[in-house]
mmCIF file with all atom_site columns, C-alpha atoms in Angstrom:
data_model
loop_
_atom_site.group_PDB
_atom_site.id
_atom_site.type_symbol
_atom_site.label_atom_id
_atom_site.label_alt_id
_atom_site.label_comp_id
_atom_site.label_asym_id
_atom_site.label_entity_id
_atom_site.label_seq_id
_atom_site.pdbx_PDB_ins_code
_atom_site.Cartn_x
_atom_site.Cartn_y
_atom_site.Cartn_z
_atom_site.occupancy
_atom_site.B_iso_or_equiv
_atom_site.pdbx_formal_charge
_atom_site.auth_seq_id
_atom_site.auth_comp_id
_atom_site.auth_asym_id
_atom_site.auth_atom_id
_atom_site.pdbx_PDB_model_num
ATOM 1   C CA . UNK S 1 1   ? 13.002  292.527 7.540   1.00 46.00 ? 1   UNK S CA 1
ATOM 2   C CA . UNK S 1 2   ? 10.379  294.990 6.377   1.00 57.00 ? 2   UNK S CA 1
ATOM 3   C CA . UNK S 1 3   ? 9.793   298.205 8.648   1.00 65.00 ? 3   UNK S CA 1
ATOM 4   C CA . UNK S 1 4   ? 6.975   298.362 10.853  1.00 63.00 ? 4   UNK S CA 1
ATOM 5   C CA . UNK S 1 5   ? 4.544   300.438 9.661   1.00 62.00 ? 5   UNK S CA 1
ATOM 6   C CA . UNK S 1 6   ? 4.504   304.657 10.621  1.00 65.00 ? 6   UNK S CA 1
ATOM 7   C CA . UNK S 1 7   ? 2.467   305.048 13.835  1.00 70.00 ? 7   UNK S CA 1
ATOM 8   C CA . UNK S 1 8   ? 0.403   308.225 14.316  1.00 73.00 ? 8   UNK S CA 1
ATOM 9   C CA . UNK S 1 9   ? 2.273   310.812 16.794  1.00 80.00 ? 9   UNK S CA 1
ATOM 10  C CA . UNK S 1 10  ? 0.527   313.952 16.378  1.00 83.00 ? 10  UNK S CA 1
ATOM 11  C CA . UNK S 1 11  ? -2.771  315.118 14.982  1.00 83.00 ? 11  UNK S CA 1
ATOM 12  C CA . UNK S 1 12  ? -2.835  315.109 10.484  1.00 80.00 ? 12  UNK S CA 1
ATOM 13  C CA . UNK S 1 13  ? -5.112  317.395 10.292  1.00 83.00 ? 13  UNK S CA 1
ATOM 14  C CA . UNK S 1 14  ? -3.909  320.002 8.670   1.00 81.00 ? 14  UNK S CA 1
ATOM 15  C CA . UNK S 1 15  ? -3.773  323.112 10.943  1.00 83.00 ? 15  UNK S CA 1
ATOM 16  C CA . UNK S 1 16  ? -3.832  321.079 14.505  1.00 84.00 ? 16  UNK S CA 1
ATOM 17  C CA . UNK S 1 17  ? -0.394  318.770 14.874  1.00 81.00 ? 17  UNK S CA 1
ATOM 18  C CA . UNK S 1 18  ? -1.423  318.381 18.433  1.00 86.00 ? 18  UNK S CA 1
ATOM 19  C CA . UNK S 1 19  ? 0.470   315.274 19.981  1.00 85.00 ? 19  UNK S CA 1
ATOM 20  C CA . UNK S 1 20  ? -1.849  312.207 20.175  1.00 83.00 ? 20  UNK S CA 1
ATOM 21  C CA . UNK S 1 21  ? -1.061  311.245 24.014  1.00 83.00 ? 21  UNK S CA 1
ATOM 22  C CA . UNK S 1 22  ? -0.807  314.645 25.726  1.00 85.00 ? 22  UNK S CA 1
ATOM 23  C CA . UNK S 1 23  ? -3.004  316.718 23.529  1.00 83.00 ? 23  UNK S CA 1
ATOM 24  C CA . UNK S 1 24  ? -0.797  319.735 23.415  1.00 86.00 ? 24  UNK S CA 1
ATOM 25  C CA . UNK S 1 25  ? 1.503   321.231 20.575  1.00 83.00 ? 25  UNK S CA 1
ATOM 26  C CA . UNK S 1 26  ? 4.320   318.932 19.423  1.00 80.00 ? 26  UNK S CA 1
ATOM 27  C CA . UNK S 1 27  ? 6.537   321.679 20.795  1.00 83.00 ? 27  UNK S CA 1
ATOM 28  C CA . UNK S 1 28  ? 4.633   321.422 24.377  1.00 87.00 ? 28  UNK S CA 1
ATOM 29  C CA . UNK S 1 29  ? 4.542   317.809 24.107  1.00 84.00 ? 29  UNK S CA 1
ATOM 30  C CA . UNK S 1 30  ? 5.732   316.468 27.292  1.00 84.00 ? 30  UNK S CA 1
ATOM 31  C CA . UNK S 1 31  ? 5.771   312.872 26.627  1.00 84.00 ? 31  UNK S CA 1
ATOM 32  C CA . UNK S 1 32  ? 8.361   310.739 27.492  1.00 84.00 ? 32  UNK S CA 1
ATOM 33  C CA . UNK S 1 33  ? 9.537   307.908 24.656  1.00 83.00 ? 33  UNK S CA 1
ATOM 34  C CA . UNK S 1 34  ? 8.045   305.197 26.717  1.00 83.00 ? 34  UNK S CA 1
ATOM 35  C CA . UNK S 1 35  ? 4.758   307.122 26.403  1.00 79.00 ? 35  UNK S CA 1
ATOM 36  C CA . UNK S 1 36  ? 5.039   306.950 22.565  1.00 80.00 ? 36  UNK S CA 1
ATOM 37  C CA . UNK S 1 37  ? 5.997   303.102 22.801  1.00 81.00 ? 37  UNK S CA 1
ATOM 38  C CA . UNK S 1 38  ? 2.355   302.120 23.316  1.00 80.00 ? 38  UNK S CA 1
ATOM 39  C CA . UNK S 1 39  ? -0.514  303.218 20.642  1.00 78.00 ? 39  UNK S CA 1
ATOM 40  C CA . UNK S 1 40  ? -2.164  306.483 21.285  1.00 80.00 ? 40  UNK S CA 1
ATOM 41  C CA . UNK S 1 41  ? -5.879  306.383 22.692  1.00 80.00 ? 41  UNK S CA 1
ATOM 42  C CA . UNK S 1 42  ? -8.825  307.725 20.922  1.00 80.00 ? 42  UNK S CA 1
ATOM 43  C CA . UNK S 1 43  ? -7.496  308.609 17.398  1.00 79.00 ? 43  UNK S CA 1
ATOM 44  C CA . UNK S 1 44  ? -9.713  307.560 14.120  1.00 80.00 ? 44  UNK S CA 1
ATOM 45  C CA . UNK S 1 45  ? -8.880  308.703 10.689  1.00 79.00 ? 45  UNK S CA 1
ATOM 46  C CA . UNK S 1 46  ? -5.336  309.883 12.728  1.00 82.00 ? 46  UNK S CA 1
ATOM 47  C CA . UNK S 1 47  ? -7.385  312.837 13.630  1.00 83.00 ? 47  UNK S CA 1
ATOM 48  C CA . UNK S 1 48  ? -7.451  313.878 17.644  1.00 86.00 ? 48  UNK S CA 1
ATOM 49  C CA . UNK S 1 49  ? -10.712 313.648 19.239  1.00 85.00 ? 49  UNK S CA 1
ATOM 50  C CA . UNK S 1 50  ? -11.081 317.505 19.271  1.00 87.00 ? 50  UNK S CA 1
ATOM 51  C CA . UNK S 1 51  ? -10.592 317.748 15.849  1.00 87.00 ? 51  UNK S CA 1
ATOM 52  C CA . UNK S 1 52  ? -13.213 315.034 15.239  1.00 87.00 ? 52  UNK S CA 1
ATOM 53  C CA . UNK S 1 53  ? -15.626 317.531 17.425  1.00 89.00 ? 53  UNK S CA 1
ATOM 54  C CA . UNK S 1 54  ? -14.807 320.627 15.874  1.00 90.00 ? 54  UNK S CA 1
ATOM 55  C CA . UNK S 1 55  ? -14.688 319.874 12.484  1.00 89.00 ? 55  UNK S CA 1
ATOM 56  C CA . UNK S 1 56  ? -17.422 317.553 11.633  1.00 88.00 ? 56  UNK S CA 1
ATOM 57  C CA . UNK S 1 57  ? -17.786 317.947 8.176   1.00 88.00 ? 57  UNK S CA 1
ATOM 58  C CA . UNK S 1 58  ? -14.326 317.474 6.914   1.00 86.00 ? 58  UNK S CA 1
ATOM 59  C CA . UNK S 1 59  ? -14.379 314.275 9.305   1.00 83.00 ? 59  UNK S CA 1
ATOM 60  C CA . UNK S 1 60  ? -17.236 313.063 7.081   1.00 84.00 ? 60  UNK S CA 1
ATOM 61  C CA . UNK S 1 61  ? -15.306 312.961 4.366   1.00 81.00 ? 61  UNK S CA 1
ATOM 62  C CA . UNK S 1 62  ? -12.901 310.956 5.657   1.00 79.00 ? 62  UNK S CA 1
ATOM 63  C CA . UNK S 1 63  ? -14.715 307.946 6.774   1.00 78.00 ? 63  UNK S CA 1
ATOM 64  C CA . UNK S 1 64  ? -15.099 305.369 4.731   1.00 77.00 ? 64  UNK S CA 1
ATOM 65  C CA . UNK S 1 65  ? -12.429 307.018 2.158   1.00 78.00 ? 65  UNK S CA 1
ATOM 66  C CA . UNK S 1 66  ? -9.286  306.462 4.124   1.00 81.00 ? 66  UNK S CA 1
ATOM 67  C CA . UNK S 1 67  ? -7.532  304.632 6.787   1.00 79.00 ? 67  UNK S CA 1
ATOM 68  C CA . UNK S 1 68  ? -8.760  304.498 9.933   1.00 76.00 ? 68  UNK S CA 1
ATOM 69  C CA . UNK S 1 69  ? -5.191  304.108 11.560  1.00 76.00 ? 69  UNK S CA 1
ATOM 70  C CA . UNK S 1 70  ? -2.998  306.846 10.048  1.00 75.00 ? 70  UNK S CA 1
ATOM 71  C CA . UNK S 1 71  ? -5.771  308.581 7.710   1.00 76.00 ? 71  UNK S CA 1
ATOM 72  C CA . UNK S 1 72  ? -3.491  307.751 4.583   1.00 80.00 ? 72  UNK S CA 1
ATOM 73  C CA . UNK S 1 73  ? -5.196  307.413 1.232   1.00 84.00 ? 73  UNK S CA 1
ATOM 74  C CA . UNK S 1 74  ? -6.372  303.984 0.160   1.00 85.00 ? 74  UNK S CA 1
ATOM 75  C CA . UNK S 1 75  ? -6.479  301.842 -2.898  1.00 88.00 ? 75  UNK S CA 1
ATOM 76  C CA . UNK S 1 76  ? -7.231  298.324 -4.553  1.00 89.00 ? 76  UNK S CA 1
ATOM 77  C CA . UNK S 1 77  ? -4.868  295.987 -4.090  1.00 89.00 ? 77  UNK S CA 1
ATOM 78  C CA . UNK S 1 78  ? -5.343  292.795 -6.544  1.00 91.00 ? 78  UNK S CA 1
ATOM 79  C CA . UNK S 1 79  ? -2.807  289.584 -5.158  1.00 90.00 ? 79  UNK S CA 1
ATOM 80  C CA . UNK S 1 80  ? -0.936  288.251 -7.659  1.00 93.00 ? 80  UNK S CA 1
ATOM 81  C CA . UNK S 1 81  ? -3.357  285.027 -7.163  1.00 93.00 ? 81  UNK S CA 1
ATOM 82  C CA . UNK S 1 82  ? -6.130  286.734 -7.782  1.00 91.00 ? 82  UNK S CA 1
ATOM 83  C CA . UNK S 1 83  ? -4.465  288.352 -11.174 1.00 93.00 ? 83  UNK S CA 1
ATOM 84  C CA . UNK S 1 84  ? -3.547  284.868 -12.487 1.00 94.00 ? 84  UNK S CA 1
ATOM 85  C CA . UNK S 1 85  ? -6.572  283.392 -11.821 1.00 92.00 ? 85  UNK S CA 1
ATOM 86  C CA . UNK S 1 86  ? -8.009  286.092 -14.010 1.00 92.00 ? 86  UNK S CA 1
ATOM 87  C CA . UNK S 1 87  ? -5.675  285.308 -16.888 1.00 93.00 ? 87  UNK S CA 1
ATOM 88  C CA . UNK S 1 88  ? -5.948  281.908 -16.857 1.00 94.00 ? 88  UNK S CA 1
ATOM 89  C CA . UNK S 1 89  ? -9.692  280.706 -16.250 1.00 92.00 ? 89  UNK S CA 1
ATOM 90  C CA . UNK S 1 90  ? -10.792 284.453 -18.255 1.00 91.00 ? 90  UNK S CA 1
ATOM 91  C CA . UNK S 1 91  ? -13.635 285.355 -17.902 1.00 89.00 ? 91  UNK S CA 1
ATOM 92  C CA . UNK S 1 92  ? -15.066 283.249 -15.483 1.00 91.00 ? 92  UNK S CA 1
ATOM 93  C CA . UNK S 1 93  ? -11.636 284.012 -13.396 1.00 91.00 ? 93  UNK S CA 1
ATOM 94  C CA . UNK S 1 94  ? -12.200 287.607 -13.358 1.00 93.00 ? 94  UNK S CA 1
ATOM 95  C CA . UNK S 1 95  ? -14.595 287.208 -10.727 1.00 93.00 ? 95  UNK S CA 1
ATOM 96  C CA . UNK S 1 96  ? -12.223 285.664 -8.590  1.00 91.00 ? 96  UNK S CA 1
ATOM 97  C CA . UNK S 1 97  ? -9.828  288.110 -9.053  1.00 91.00 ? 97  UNK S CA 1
ATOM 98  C CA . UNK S 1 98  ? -12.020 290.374 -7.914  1.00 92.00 ? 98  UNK S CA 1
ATOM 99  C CA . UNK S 1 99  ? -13.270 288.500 -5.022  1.00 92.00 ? 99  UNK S CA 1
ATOM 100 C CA . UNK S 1 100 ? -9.606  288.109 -3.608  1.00 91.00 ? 100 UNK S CA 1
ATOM 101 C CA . UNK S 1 101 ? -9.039  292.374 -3.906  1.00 90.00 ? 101 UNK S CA 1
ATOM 102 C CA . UNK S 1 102 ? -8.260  294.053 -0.744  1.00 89.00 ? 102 UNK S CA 1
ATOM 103 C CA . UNK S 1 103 ? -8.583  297.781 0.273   1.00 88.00 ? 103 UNK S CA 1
ATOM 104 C CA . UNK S 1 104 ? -4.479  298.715 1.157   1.00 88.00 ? 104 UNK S CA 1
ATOM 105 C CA . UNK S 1 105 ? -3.366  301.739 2.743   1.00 84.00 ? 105 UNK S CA 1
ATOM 106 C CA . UNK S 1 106 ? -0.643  303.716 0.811   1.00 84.00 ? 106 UNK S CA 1
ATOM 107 C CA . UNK S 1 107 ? 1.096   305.394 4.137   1.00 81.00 ? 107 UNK S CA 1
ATOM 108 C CA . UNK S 1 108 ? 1.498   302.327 6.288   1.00 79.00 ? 108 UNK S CA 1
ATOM 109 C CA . UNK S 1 109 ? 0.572   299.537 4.434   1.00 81.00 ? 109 UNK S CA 1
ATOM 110 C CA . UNK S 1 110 ? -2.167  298.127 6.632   1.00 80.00 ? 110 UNK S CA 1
ATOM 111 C CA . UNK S 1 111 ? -4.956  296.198 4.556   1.00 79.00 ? 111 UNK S CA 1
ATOM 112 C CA . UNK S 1 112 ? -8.703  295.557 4.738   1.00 71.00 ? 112 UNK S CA 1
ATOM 113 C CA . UNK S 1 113 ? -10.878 292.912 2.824   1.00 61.00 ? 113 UNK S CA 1
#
């Protein structure tokens, strides 16, 4: 059984690592583990909402360029369907193949037609 995927706990911005639920340091944090169970509110990008504020133009560059759960990288991801059909019915297949592609995120595996 495959892990579930990484779930943002702090802030990966580089420079802020505030926790996601409390909004204070990680070594402030005073969250319980039953606070961390459920998903943390008003993250994008995995960046905190005061990061989002303060730092508009590096947020810019994130949207639209990486994942909006855990602000991972992302990259094509062709099904092995879509790859046969391109060998096999080529070239008319390559167009399915490339109709099937999804966008997949390398940190936690999450995936977006």
């Amino acid at each position: 059984m495959p892990n579930p995927p990484p779930k943002p706990i702090k802030c990966v911005r580089k420079g802020c690592g505030k926790c996601l639920f409390c909004m204070k340091i990680v070594a402030l944090c005073e969250c319980s583990e039953e606070d961390k169970k459920e998903e943390p509110k008003d993250v994008m990008y995995g960046w905190c909402h005061k990061c989002r504020e303060k730092y508009p133009e590096e947020y810019k560059n994130l949207v639209g360029n990486n994942c909006t759960y855990c602000g991972g990288d992302i990259e094509d991801n062709y099904p092995p369907v879509g790859v046969a059909l391109g060998v096999l019915l080529f070239p008319c297949g390559i167009i399915a193949c490339c109709m099937l592609k999804e966008k997949q995120c390398v940190k936690c595996n999450r995936s977006s037609v």
